[in-house]
mmCIF file of C-alpha atoms in Angstrom:
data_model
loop_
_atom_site.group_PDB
_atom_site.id
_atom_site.type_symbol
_atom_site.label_atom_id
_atom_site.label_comp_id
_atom_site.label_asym_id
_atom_site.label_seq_id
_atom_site.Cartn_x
_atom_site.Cartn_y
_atom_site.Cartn_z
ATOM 1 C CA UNK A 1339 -60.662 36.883 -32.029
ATOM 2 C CA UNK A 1340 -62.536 34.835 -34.137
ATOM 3 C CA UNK A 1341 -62.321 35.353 -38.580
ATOM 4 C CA UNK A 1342 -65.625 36.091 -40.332
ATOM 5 C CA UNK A 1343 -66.246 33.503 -43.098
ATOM 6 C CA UNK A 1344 -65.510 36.620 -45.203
ATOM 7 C CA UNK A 1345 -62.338 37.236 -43.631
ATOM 8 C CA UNK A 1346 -61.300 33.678 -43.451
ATOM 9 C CA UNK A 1347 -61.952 32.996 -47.942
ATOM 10 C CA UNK A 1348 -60.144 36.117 -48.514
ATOM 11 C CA UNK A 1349 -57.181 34.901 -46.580
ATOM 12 C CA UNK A 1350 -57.524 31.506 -47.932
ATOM 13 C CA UNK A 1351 -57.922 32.563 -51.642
ATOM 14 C CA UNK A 1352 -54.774 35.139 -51.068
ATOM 15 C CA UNK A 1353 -52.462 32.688 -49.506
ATOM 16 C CA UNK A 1354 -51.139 31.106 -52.586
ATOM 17 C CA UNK A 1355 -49.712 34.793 -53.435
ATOM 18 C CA UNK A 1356 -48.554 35.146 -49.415
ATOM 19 C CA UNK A 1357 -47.177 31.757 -49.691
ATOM 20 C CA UNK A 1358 -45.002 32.720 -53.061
ATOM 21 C CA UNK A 1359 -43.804 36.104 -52.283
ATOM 22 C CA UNK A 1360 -42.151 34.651 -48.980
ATOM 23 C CA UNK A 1361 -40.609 31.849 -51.326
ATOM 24 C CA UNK A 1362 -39.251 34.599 -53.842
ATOM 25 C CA UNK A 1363 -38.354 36.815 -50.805
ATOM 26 C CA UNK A 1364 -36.306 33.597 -49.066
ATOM 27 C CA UNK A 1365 -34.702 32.459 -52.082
ATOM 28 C CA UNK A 1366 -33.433 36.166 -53.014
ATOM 29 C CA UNK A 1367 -32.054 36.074 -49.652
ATOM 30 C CA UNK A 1368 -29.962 32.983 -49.747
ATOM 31 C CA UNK A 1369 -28.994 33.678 -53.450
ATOM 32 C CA UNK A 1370 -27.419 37.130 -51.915
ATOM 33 C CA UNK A 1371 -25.231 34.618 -49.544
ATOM 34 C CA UNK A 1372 -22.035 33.426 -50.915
ATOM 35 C CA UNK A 1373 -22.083 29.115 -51.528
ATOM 36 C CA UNK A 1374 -19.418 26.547 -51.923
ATOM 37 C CA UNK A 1375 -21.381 25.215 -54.529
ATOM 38 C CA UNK A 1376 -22.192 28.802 -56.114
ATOM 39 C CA UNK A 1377 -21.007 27.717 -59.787
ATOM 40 C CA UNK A 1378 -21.586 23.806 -59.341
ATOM 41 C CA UNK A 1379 -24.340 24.213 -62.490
ATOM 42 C CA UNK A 1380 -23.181 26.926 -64.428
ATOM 43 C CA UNK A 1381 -19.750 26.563 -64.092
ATOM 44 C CA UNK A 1382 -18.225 23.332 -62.790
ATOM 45 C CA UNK A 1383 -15.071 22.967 -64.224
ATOM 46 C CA UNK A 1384 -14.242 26.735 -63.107
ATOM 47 C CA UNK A 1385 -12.110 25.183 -59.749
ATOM 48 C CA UNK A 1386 -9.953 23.210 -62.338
ATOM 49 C CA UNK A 1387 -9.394 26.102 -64.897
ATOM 50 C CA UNK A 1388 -8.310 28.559 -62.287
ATOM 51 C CA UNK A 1389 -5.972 25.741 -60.075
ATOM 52 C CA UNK A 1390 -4.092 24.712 -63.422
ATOM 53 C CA UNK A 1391 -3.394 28.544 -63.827
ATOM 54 C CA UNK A 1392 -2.195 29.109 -60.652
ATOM 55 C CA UNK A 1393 0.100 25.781 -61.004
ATOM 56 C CA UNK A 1394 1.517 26.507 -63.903
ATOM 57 C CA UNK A 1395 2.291 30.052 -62.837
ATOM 58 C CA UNK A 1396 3.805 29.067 -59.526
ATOM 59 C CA UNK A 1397 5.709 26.263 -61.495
ATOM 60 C CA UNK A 1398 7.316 29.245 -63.692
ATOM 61 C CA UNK A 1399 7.867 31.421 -60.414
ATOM 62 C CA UNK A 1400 7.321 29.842 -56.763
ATOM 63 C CA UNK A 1401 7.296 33.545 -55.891
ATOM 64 C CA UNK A 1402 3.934 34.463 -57.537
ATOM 65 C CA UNK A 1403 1.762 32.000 -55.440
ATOM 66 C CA UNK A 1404 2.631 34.844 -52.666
ATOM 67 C CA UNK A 1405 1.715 37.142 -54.796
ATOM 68 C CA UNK A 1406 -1.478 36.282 -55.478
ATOM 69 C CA UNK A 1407 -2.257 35.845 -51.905
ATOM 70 C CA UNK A 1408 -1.189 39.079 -51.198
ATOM 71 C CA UNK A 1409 -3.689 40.665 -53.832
ATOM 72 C CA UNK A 1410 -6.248 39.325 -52.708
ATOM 73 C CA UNK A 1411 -5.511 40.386 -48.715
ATOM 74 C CA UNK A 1412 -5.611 44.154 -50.300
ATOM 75 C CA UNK A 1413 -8.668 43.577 -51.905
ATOM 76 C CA UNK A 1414 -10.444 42.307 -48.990
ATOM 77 C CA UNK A 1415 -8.995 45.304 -47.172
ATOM 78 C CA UNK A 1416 -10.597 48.149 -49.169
ATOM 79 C CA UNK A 1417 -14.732 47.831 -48.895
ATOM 80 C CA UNK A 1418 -14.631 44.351 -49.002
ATOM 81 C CA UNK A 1419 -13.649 41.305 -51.837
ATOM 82 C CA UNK A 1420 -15.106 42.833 -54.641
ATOM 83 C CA UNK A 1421 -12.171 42.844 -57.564
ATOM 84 C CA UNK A 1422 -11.346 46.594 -57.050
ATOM 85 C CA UNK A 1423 -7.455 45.831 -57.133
ATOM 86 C CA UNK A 1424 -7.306 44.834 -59.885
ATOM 87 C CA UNK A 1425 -8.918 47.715 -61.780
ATOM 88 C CA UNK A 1426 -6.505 50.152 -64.111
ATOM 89 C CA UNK A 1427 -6.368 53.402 -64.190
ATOM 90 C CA UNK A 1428 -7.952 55.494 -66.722
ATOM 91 C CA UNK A 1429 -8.251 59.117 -68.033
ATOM 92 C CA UNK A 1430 -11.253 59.454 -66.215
ATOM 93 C CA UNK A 1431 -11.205 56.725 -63.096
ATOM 94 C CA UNK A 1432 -8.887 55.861 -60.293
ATOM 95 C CA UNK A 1433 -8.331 52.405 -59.145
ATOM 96 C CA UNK A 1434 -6.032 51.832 -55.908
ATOM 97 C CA UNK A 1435 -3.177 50.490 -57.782
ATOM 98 C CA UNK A 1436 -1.116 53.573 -57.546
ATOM 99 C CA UNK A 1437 -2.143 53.850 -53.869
ATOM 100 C CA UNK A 1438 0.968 53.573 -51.481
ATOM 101 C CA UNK A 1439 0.669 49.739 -50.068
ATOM 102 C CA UNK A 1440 0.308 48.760 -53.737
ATOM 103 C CA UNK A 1441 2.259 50.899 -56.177
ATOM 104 C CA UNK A 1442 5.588 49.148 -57.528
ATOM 105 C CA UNK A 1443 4.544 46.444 -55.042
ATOM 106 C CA UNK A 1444 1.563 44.516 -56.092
ATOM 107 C CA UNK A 1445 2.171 41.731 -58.343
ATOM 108 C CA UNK A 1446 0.324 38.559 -60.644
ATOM 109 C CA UNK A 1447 -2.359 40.690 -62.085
ATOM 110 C CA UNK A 1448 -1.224 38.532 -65.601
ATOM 111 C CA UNK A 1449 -1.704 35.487 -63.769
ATOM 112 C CA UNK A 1450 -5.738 36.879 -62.958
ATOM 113 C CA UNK A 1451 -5.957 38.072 -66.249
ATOM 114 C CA UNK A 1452 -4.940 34.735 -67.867
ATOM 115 C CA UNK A 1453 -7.198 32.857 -65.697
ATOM 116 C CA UNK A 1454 -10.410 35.024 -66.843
ATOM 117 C CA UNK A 1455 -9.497 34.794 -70.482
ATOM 118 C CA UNK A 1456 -9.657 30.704 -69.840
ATOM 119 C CA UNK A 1457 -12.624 31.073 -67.561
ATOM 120 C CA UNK A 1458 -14.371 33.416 -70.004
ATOM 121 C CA UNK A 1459 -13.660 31.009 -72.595
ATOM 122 C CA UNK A 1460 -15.753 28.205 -71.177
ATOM 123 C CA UNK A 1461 -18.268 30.183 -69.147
ATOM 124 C CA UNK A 1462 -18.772 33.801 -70.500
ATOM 125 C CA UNK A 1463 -20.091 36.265 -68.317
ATOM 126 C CA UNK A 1464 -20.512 34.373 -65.161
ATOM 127 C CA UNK A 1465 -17.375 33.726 -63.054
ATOM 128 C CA UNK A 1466 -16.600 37.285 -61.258
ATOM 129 C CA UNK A 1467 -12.732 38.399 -60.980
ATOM 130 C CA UNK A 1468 -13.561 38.297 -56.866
ATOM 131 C CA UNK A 1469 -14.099 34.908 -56.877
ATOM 132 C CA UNK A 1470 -11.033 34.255 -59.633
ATOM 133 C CA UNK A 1471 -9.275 35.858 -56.710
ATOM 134 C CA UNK A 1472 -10.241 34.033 -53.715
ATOM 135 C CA UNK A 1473 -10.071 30.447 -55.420
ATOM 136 C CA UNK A 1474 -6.369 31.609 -56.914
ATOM 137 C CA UNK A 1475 -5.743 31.949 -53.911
ATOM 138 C CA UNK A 1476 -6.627 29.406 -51.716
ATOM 139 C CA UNK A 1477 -5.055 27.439 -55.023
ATOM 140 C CA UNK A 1478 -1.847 29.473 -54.003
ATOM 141 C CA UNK A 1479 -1.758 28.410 -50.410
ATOM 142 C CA UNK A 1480 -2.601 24.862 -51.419
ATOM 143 C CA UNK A 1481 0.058 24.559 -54.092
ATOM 144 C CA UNK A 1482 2.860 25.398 -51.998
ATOM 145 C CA UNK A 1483 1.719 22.689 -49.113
ATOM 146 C CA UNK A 1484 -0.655 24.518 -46.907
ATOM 147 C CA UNK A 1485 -3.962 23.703 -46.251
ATOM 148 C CA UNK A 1486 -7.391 23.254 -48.597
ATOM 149 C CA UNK A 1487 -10.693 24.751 -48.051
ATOM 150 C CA UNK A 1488 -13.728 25.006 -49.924
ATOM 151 C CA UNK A 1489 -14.185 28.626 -50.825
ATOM 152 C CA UNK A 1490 -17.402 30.225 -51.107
ATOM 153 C CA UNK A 1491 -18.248 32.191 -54.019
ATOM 154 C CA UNK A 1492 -20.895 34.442 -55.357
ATOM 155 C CA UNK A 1493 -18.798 37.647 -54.879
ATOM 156 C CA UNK A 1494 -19.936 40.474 -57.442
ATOM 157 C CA UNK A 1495 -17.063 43.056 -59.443
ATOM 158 C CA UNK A 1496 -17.400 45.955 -58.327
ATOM 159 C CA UNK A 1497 -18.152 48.853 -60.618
ATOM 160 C CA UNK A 1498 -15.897 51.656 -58.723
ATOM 161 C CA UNK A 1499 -12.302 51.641 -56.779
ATOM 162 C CA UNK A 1500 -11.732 53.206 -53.681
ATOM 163 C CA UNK A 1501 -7.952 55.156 -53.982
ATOM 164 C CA UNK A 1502 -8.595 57.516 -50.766
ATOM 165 C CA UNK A 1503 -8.900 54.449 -48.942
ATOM 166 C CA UNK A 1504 -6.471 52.395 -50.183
ATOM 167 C CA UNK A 1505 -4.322 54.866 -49.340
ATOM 168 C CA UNK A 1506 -6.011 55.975 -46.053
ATOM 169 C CA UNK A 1507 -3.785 53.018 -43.804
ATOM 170 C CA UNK A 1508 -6.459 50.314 -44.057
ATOM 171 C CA UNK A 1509 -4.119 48.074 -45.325
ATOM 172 C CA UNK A 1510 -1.385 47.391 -42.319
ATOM 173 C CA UNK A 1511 1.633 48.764 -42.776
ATOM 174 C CA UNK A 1512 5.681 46.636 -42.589
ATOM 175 C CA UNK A 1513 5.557 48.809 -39.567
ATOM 176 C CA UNK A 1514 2.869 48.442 -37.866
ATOM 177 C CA UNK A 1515 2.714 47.874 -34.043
ATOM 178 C CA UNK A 1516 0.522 45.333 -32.589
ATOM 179 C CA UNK A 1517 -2.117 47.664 -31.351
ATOM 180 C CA UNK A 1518 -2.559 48.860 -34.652
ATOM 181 C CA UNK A 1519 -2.435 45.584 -36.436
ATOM 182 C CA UNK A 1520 -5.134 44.229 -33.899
ATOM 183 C CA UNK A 1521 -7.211 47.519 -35.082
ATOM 184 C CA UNK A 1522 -6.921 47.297 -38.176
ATOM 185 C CA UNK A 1523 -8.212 43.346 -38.816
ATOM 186 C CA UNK A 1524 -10.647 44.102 -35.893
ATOM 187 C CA UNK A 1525 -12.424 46.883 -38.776
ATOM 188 C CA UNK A 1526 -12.164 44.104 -41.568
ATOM 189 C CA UNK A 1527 -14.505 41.776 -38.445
ATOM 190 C CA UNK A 1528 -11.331 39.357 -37.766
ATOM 191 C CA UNK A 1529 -9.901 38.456 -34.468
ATOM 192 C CA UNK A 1530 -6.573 38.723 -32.340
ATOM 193 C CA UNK A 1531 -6.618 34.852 -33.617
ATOM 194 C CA UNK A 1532 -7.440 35.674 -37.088
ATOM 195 C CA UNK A 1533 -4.671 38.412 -37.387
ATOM 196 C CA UNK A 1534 -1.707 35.936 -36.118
ATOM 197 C CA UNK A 1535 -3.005 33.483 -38.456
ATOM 198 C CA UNK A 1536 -3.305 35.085 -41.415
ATOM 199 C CA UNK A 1537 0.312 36.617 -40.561
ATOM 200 C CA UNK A 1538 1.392 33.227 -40.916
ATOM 201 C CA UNK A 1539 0.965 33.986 -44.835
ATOM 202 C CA UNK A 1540 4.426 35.556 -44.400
ATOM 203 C CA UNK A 1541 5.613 31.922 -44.832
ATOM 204 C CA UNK A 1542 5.879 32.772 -47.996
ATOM 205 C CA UNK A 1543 7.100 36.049 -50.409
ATOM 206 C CA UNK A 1544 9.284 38.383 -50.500
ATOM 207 C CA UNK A 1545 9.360 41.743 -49.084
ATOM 208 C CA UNK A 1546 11.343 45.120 -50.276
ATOM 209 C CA UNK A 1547 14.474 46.313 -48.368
ATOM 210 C CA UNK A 1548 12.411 49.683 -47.750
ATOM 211 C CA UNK A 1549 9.748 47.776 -45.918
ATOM 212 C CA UNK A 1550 12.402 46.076 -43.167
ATOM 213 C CA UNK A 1551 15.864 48.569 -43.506
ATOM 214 C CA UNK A 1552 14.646 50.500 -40.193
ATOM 215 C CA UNK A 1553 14.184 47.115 -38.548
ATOM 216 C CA UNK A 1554 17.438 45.505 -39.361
ATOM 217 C CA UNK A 1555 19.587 48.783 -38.442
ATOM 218 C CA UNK A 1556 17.355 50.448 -35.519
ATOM 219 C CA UNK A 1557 15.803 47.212 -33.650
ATOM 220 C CA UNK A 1558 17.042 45.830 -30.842
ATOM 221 C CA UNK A 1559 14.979 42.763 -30.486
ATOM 222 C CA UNK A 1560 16.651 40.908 -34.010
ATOM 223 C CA UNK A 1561 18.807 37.949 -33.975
ATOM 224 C CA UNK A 1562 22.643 39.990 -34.426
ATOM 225 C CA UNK A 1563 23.634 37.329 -37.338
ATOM 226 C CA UNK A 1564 20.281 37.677 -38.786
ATOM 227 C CA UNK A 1565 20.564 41.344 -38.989
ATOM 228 C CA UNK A 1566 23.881 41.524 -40.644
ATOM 229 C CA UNK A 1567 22.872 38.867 -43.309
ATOM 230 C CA UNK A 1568 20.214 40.978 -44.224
ATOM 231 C CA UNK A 1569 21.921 44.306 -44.421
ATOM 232 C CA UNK A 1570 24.623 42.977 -46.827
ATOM 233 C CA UNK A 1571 21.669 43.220 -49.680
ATOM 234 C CA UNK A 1572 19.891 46.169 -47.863
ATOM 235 C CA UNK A 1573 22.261 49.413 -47.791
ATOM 236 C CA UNK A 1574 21.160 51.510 -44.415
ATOM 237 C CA UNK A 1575 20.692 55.262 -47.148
ATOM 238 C CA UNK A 1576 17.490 55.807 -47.967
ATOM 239 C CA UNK A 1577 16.484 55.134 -51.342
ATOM 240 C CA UNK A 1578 19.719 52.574 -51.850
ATOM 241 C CA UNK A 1579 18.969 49.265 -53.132
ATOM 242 C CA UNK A 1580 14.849 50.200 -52.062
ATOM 243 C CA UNK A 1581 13.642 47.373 -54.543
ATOM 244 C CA UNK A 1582 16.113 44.246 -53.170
ATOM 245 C CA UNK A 1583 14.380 41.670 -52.296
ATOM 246 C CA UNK A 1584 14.472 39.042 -49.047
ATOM 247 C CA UNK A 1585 12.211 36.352 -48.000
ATOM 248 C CA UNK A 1586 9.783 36.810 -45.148
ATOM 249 C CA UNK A 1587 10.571 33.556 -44.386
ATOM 250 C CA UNK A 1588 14.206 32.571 -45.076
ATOM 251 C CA UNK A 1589 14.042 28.899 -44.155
ATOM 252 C CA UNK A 1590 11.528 27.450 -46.483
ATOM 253 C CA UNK A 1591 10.595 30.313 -48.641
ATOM 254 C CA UNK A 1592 8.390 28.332 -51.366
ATOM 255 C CA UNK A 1593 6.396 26.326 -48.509
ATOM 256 C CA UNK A 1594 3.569 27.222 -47.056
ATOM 257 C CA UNK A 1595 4.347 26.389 -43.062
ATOM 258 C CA UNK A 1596 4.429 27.218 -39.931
ATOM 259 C CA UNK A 1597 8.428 28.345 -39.511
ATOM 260 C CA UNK A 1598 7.334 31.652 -39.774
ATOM 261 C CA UNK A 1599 6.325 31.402 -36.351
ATOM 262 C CA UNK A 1600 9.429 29.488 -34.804
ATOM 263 C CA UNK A 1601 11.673 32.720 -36.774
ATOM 264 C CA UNK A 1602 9.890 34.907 -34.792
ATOM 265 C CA UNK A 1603 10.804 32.937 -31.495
ATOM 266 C CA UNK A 1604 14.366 33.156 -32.576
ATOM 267 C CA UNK A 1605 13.543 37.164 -33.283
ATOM 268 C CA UNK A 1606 14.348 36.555 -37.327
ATOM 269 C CA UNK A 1607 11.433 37.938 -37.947
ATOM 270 C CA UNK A 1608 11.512 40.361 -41.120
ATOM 271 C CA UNK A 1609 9.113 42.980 -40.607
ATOM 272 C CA UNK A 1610 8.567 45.166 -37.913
ATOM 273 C CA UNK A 1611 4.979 44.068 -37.644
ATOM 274 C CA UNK A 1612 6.134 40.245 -38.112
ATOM 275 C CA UNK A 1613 8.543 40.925 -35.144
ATOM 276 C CA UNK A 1614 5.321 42.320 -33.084
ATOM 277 C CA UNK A 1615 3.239 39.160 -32.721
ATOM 278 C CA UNK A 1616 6.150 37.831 -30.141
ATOM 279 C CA UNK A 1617 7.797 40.542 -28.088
ATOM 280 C CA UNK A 1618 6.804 40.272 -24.742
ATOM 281 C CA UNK A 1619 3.365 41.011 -25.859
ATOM 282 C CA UNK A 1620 -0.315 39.299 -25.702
ATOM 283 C CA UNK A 1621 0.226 37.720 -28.803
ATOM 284 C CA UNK A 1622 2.875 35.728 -27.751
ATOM 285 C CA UNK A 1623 1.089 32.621 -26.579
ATOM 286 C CA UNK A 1624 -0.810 32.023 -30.003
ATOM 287 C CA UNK A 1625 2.498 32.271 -31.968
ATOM 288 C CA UNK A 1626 4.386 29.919 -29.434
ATOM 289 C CA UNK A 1627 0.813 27.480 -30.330
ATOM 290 C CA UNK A 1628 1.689 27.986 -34.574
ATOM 291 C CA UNK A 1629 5.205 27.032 -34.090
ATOM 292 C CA UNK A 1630 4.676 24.164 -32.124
ATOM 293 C CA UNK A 1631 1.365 22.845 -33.954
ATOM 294 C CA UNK A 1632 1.047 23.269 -37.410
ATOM 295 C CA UNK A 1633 -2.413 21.719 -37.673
ATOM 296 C CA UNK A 1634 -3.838 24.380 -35.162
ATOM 297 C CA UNK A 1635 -2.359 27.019 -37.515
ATOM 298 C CA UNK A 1636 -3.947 25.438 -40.482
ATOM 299 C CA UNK A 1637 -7.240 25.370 -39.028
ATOM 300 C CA UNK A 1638 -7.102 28.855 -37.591
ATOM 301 C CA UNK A 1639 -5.725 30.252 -40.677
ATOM 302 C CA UNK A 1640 -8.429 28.707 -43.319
ATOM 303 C CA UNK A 1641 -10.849 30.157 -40.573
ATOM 304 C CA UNK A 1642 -9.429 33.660 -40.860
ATOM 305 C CA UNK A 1643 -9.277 32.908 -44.382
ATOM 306 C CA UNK A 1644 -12.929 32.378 -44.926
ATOM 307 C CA UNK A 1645 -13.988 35.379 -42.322
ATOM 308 C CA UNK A 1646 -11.928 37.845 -44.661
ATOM 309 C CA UNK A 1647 -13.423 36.607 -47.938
ATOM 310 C CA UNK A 1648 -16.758 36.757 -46.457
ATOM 311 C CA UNK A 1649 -15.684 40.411 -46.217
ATOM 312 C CA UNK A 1650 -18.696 42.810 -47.550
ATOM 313 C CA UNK A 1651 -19.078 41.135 -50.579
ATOM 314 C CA UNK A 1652 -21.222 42.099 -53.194
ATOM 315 C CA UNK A 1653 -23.875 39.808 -54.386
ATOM 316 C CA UNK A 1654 -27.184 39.362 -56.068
ATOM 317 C CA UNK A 1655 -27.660 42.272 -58.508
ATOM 318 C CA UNK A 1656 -24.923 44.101 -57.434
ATOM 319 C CA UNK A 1657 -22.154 45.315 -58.726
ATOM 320 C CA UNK A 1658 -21.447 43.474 -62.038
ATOM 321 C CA UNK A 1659 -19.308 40.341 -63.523
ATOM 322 C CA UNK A 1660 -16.590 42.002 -65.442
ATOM 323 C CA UNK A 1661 -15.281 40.707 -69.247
ATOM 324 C CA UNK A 1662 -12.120 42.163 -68.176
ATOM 325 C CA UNK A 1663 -10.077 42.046 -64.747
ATOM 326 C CA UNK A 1664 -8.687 45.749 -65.555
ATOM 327 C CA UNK A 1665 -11.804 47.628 -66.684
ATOM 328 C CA UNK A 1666 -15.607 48.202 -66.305
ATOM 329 C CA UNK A 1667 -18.095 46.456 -68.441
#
């Protein structure tokens, strides 16, 4: 149907305004998206601040760079990578540090806070503790010889914790079984793929003899010499020698690799739900791939990397930047 020269001026003289609201409403949209280049103009040297941090840190303690890693997997696991970790407790709020997969267990909140204080100090109130936490550590991974990737950033702080489901089993458990660790990163939007790559970051770390003593004394499918090496630091009564330590990956500890996946082969794997990913299972192909090709494990692992931090973030006017790590604006 034809416009009436009315119709038609009306249109014409409105479209300017048509014209700019879908400009405003397209570029809300893509600022809402998380960018490699999020902080290129307001913040450019933030990439160099947070890696000589993490360096410096990891030169101090190898350990840490694991660490860091790991904080940020249990932040992504809880309603997304939003900073909620790393929140304290306070007479009147909860954070999900006391929450069972992270009390007594979680470490390098200093190293976080140190890198906001020098962050803050050339860049006040623009750099969110999420995205401290997902370039610390990709810095982490990188530092101890695994692979780079541009990280995408834009992630908001958010402005509550979620304890109940930080403590709800979201976060896999040392003994998991495959089926649940395939549920579990399934919820969080990863892959069968994703899951045995980003197991790979057991490469590096250390885990508690309370997480592996059942596995080392009740398991049948662990390398005999391997189990008795293990027990000599790892009494078999409960609540003995809980907090000693042993590496995840006992032949190169501090490097970020892919031996984590030829241990497994040999059934040295720590955990019960390291041990998992090759039993005679349908995750068996993918880690006999990561022990054979450590390139194919980089590249699925940076890709599993990126899904998770994509994870529900908050962005745009949500949420808030914190001044502080540990507390709420």
């Amino acid at each position: 149907m034809a416009l009436s020269s009315s119709s038609s001026s009306s249109l014409s003289s409105s479209s300017p305004i048509v014209a700019l609201f879908v400009l405003l409403f397209l570029t809300g949209t893509c600022s809402a998206k998380l960018s490699e280049n999020f902080y290129s103009q307001t913040c450019p040297n933030v990439f160099n601040t947070v890696k000589s941090v993490v360096k410096s840190a990891i030169a101090n303690e190898p350990r840490i760079g694991a660490s860091i890693l790991r904080l940020f997997f249990h932040d992504c696991f809880v309603d997304g990578c939003d900073g909620s970790v790393l929140l304290d407790d306070t007479s009147s709020f909860r954070g999900e540090k006391t929450a069972a997969p992270n009390n007594n267990s979680l470490r390098g909140f200093e190293v976080i806070d140190s890198i906001k204080a020098k962050v803050e100090a050339i860049c006040p109130g623009v750099v969110s503790c999420a995205d401290i936490l997902a370039i610390a550590s990709r810095d982490s991974v990188v530092i101890l010889g695994g692979p780079f990737w541009n990280v995408k950033n834009g992630r908001r702080d958010s402005r509550t914790a979620n304890f109940n489901a930080a403590n709800s089993g979201v976060i896999p458990s040392p003994n998991s079984n495959l089926s649940d660790l395939i549920s579990k990163f399934h919820d969080q939007g990863l892959s069968v793929k994703d899951m045995v790559a980003l197991s790979g970051s057991h490469t590096i770390g250390k885990s508690r003899c309370s997480s592996f003593r059942d596995r080392i004394y009740n398991e049948g499918n662990i390398d005999s010499t391997f189990a008795t090496a293990k027990q000599s630091k790892c009494p078999c009564t409960s609540s003995s020698g809980d907090n000693n330590l042993a590496f995840l990956d006992f032949q190169t500890p501090y490097h970020f690799d892919n031996n984590y996946y030829n241990n497994l082969i040999n059934q040295k794997g720590l955990l019960h739900s390291d041990q998992v990913l090759f039993n005679a299972g349908s995750t068996d192909s993918l880690v006999l791939t990561y022990s054979m090709n450590d390139k194919i494990f980089y590249s699925d692992f940076v890709i599993g990397m990126i899904k998770m931090g994509n994870n529900k973030p908050l962005t745009g006017s949500q949420g808030e930047i914190r001044n502080n790590c540990r507390v709420l604006n």
